[in-house]
Amino acid sequence: MFNLSRKSREALTDMMLAGPATLAMGMLIFIPVIIVAFLSFTDYQMGAKTLRWVGVDNYATLISDPIGRRAIVNTLLYVAIVVPFSIALSLLVAIGLHGMADWSPSFSKALRAAYFLPVAATLVAMALAWQMLLHPSIGLINMALIHVGLPAPAWFSDRGLVMYTLALIGIWQSVGYNMVLFLAGLAVIPQHLYDAAEVDGAVTVWDRFWTVTWPMLGPTTLFVAVITATNAFRVFETVATLTRGGPAFASDTLVYALYREGFVYFKVSYASAITIVFFVFVCTLTIVQYRVLQKRVHYT
Amino acid sequence: MDDYGSEDVMGFQAVSRRFGSTEILKDLTLSISDGAFTAILGPSGCGKSTTLRLMAGLDQPTEGSVTMFGRDVSEKRPAERNIAMVFQSYALYPHLSVAENIALPLLMRETSAFQRLPLISKFSTSSRSKRAGIFERVKAIAEMLDLGDLLHRKPGQLSGGQQQRVAVGRALVRDPTLFLLDEPLSNLDAKLRIQMRSELSALHRRTGRAFVYVTHDQTEAMGMADRILLMLDGRVIQDGTPRSLYEQPQNTKVAGFIGGHSMNFLVLQRGATSAGGLFAGLGLSCSDPSMEMTLGIRPEHLDLDPDGPLYGKVEHVEYLGGETMIELLLDRQIGLETGSKLRALVSSARVPFGLGDAINLGCKPELVHVFESGSGERIRTGIEKAA
């Protein structure tokens, strides 16, 4: 066919394999990001025929406006709660189920499936289940609390509590996925390291955990932390279905705010500014996590 | 059996180990003498690693008991038995430096769980002074093993031989009662293996502790051990010095396993002991002519001899340098089955013949092993050997 050198033919093959996906990435991600970044410096509104350059006004509004600030603080709070608790809890569950596989494989498998269910299920439907469970008067949880004589909080309408309630659901939702990742990490820890630790005198579960399990899970934990954090930053479904950012913006988050500003109030430029702030947060977090931790979890 | 020492550091009494329906160890009784270098030798799957894990306390017997100095330790964990183990894969902690790897057994024993907590360990003064003392000892061990310059490296940055030394250092650092070594040299290249062999032997002499060394490599076992337990199918089939295993194999299995070149077995027919036959030709006589026997002769014990009783045609010649392996198809003679073959290792300087030539081979009577054909057991009585 063509009289190409072997090197150029191989290069052409590489281009053909990677090209289409790269093109799609460019069209669907990079170009929109550039457009969004541009729009965030204008006063463009959905359907408007003109737009005007307003500089950093949108960003200034986001930071100075109590509602905008609220969304940022709420999102950070949500991430700060969900990430450590989800990691700790999923690690505990994974270690438990990993050990259980030795004496009751079928029970361990059944529990794995149960923990993974929230990941596979539609979150909107699950959110409704949570709404029923946490209903202030007819919810199962409050009925139980009243029964044992504890106060029954208004989980979704108490302004001081609502973010924690959402974080709780966020933890519940992410534990299953993280558990699967940790189980995969645990499965590849060589048994001889535990044997060596045992011989070296690491007798307690605690010692073995710090001597072998935790260090050997380093790369897995880093990955889990990054995934959980980026997912937590994106919290939207529970907010949209359970609280709509309320009461009085007490549970407003970045992505819910951008949805409301952009698609309810059609303030595309302001929504774009929120998007960029969100984007910067996620990127910074990811880069920092990798930069700081990567050297400490890979040991060669 | 020979006397290896006064006290048994470790003993098995009728130990069995089953995994599901598979029986790995069958009614095993053995003892390890204090101060001796004992090798457990056997092909893969014979149960030698399971034996070592039972000694270490990493595994528990299904039946029977494990004792140390006569006391039952079946329920005791490795740390309570004060054993040290070198693993085949070295099992170094990849996140810890060489110094920290070697120090770990001491840290685990001599500091409290509180002092070992990740942050406390750095800021507590009591913990710091203890650590300083420990690292002095680690340094001494590392110098002894030639690891002095590598203390701050991670295992991933070391060569196989260096990792091996770190594993040995970690075992050595806390003066254990018993060293268990699980095929410690099998991941090293041939040259390094020979070097480490002499280093381990020297280490054994210096520490004076009991070593139990599991290997499938008989040259390692023969070269290093005071005593070999030869295992097959979950049983010890012979227990003795390297010399006794080579010179007096108790059955054909041992005879076939031990020795650089596998032993020749010649199955004799009934009546082979009568005069004029091969049996008599080799200088042997037997008081019980009804016995069915198999002769075992090592290739290295055969030699060219124009009057030798073993004769036939050269079928194959393998030049091995200083020596040459020749394969002979033996001619028919009284007592010998037709088609019997014999491999002989002779000095290359003495090979003036080629394929198809007829030659005679001889062997000293005391180097001929006689086994019972059916059971494969060595025949001890009733055989006379001409001096």
mmCIF file of C-alpha atoms in Angstrom, chain A residues 14-137:
data_model
loop_
_atom_site.group_PDB
_atom_site.id
_atom_site.type_symbol
_atom_site.label_atom_id
_atom_site.label_comp_id
_atom_site.label_asym_id
_atom_site.label_seq_id
_atom_site.Cartn_x
_atom_site.Cartn_y
_atom_site.Cartn_z
ATOM 1 C CA ASP A 14 -0.597 4.410 17.828
ATOM 2 C CA MET A 15 -2.377 7.499 16.498
ATOM 3 C CA MET A 16 -5.279 5.419 15.248
ATOM 4 C CA LEU A 17 -5.678 3.733 18.598
ATOM 5 C CA ALA A 18 -5.403 6.805 20.788
ATOM 6 C CA GLY A 19 -6.732 9.388 18.343
ATOM 7 C CA PRO A 20 -10.538 9.002 18.528
ATOM 8 C CA ALA A 21 -10.604 9.015 22.319
ATOM 9 C CA THR A 22 -8.270 12.011 22.422
ATOM 10 C CA LEU A 23 -10.519 13.845 19.990
ATOM 11 C CA ALA A 24 -13.601 13.089 22.062
ATOM 12 C CA MET A 25 -11.795 14.197 25.230
ATOM 13 C CA GLY A 26 -10.879 17.472 23.566
ATOM 14 C CA MET A 27 -14.369 18.139 22.265
ATOM 15 C CA LEU A 28 -16.278 17.057 25.371
ATOM 16 C CA ILE A 29 -13.948 18.127 28.152
ATOM 17 C CA PHE A 30 -11.116 20.455 27.279
ATOM 18 C CA ILE A 31 -12.993 22.801 24.921
ATOM 19 C CA PRO A 32 -16.029 23.075 27.255
ATOM 20 C CA VAL A 33 -13.697 23.805 30.156
ATOM 21 C CA ILE A 34 -12.100 26.615 28.177
ATOM 22 C CA ILE A 35 -15.542 27.969 27.209
ATOM 23 C CA VAL A 36 -16.731 27.718 30.829
ATOM 24 C CA ALA A 37 -13.590 29.452 32.019
ATOM 25 C CA PHE A 38 -14.216 32.225 29.499
ATOM 26 C CA LEU A 39 -17.918 32.556 30.394
ATOM 27 C CA SER A 40 -17.065 32.834 34.086
ATOM 28 C CA PHE A 41 -15.503 36.234 33.340
ATOM 29 C CA THR A 42 -18.660 37.538 31.567
ATOM 30 C CA ASP A 43 -22.242 38.302 32.487
ATOM 31 C CA TYR A 44 -23.705 35.793 30.023
ATOM 32 C CA GLN A 45 -27.175 34.469 30.760
ATOM 33 C CA MET A 46 -28.870 31.506 29.099
ATOM 34 C CA GLY A 47 -30.509 32.651 25.890
ATOM 35 C CA ALA A 48 -28.982 36.127 25.969
ATOM 36 C CA LYS A 49 -27.806 37.531 22.660
ATOM 37 C CA THR A 50 -24.987 39.585 24.099
ATOM 38 C CA LEU A 51 -22.413 39.228 26.773
ATOM 39 C CA ARG A 52 -20.125 41.651 28.525
ATOM 40 C CA TRP A 53 -16.699 41.122 30.039
ATOM 41 C CA VAL A 54 -16.972 41.637 33.812
ATOM 42 C CA GLY A 55 -13.566 40.405 34.961
ATOM 43 C CA VAL A 56 -13.553 38.596 38.295
ATOM 44 C CA ASP A 57 -16.950 39.951 39.386
ATOM 45 C CA ASN A 58 -18.556 36.495 39.424
ATOM 46 C CA TYR A 59 -15.791 35.132 41.645
ATOM 47 C CA ALA A 60 -16.005 38.149 43.920
ATOM 48 C CA THR A 61 -19.730 37.584 44.266
ATOM 49 C CA LEU A 62 -19.228 33.899 45.038
ATOM 50 C CA ILE A 63 -16.766 34.652 47.814
ATOM 51 C CA SER A 64 -18.449 37.744 49.264
ATOM 52 C CA ASP A 65 -22.029 36.514 48.992
ATOM 53 C CA PRO A 66 -22.943 34.616 52.196
ATOM 54 C CA ILE A 67 -24.818 32.028 50.152
ATOM 55 C CA GLY A 68 -21.870 31.381 47.856
ATOM 56 C CA ARG A 69 -19.502 31.171 50.784
ATOM 57 C CA ARG A 70 -21.911 28.815 52.489
ATOM 58 C CA ALA A 71 -21.782 26.457 49.503
ATOM 59 C CA ILE A 72 -17.980 26.407 49.587
ATOM 60 C CA VAL A 73 -17.770 25.876 53.352
ATOM 61 C CA ASN A 74 -20.470 23.188 53.267
ATOM 62 C CA THR A 75 -18.699 21.300 50.504
ATOM 63 C CA LEU A 76 -15.360 21.409 52.323
ATOM 64 C CA LEU A 77 -17.039 20.268 55.540
ATOM 65 C CA TYR A 78 -18.730 17.424 53.702
ATOM 66 C CA VAL A 79 -15.417 16.293 52.167
ATOM 67 C CA ALA A 80 -13.625 16.644 55.509
ATOM 68 C CA ILE A 81 -16.132 14.325 57.167
ATOM 69 C CA VAL A 82 -16.752 11.802 54.415
ATOM 70 C CA VAL A 83 -13.135 11.111 53.395
ATOM 71 C CA PRO A 84 -11.610 10.052 56.746
ATOM 72 C CA PHE A 85 -14.692 8.269 58.044
ATOM 73 C CA SER A 86 -15.347 6.451 54.808
ATOM 74 C CA ILE A 87 -11.710 5.325 54.585
ATOM 75 C CA ALA A 88 -11.564 4.192 58.204
ATOM 76 C CA LEU A 89 -14.893 2.411 58.079
ATOM 77 C CA SER A 90 -14.323 0.685 54.753
ATOM 78 C CA LEU A 91 -10.870 -0.423 55.870
ATOM 79 C CA LEU A 92 -12.314 -1.929 59.039
ATOM 80 C CA VAL A 93 -15.042 -3.704 57.107
ATOM 81 C CA ALA A 94 -12.579 -4.943 54.491
ATOM 82 C CA ILE A 95 -10.195 -6.339 57.113
ATOM 83 C CA GLY A 96 -13.112 -8.017 58.853
ATOM 84 C CA LEU A 97 -14.494 -9.570 55.685
ATOM 85 C CA HIS A 98 -11.013 -10.561 54.494
ATOM 86 C CA GLY A 99 -10.431 -12.455 57.714
ATOM 87 C CA MET A 100 -13.928 -13.886 57.674
ATOM 88 C CA ALA A 101 -13.269 -15.425 54.248
ATOM 89 C CA ASP A 102 -10.945 -17.871 56.028
ATOM 90 C CA TRP A 103 -13.587 -19.447 58.215
ATOM 91 C CA SER A 104 -16.839 -18.664 56.426
ATOM 92 C CA PRO A 105 -16.327 -17.827 52.763
ATOM 93 C CA SER A 106 -20.019 -17.800 51.880
ATOM 94 C CA PHE A 107 -20.984 -15.468 54.727
ATOM 95 C CA SER A 108 -18.110 -13.171 53.790
ATOM 96 C CA LYS A 109 -19.288 -13.099 50.175
ATOM 97 C CA ALA A 110 -22.889 -12.373 51.178
ATOM 98 C CA LEU A 111 -21.755 -9.454 53.333
ATOM 99 C CA ARG A 112 -19.548 -8.157 50.526
ATOM 100 C CA ALA A 113 -22.573 -8.075 48.248
ATOM 101 C CA ALA A 114 -24.615 -6.317 50.922
ATOM 102 C CA TYR A 115 -21.948 -3.648 51.408
ATOM 103 C CA PHE A 116 -21.607 -3.159 47.692
ATOM 104 C CA LEU A 117 -25.357 -2.718 47.148
ATOM 105 C CA PRO A 118 -25.404 1.062 47.816
ATOM 106 C CA VAL A 119 -22.810 1.462 45.054
ATOM 107 C CA ALA A 120 -24.839 -0.510 42.546
ATOM 108 C CA ALA A 121 -28.221 0.971 43.483
ATOM 109 C CA THR A 122 -29.574 4.262 42.210
ATOM 110 C CA LEU A 123 -28.718 6.871 44.757
ATOM 111 C CA VAL A 124 -31.941 8.787 44.172
ATOM 112 C CA ALA A 125 -33.995 5.743 45.156
ATOM 113 C CA MET A 126 -31.728 5.087 48.106
ATOM 114 C CA ALA A 127 -32.096 8.705 49.146
ATOM 115 C CA LEU A 128 -35.835 8.184 49.402
ATOM 116 C CA ALA A 129 -35.249 5.221 51.649
ATOM 117 C CA TRP A 130 -33.066 7.400 53.849
ATOM 118 C CA GLN A 131 -35.762 10.068 53.851
ATOM 119 C CA MET A 132 -38.234 7.565 55.210
ATOM 120 C CA LEU A 133 -35.764 6.189 57.756
ATOM 121 C CA LEU A 134 -34.856 9.647 59.001
ATOM 122 C CA HIS A 135 -38.358 11.153 58.892
ATOM 123 C CA PRO A 136 -38.725 13.289 62.037
ATOM 124 C CA SER A 137 -41.952 11.695 63.266
#
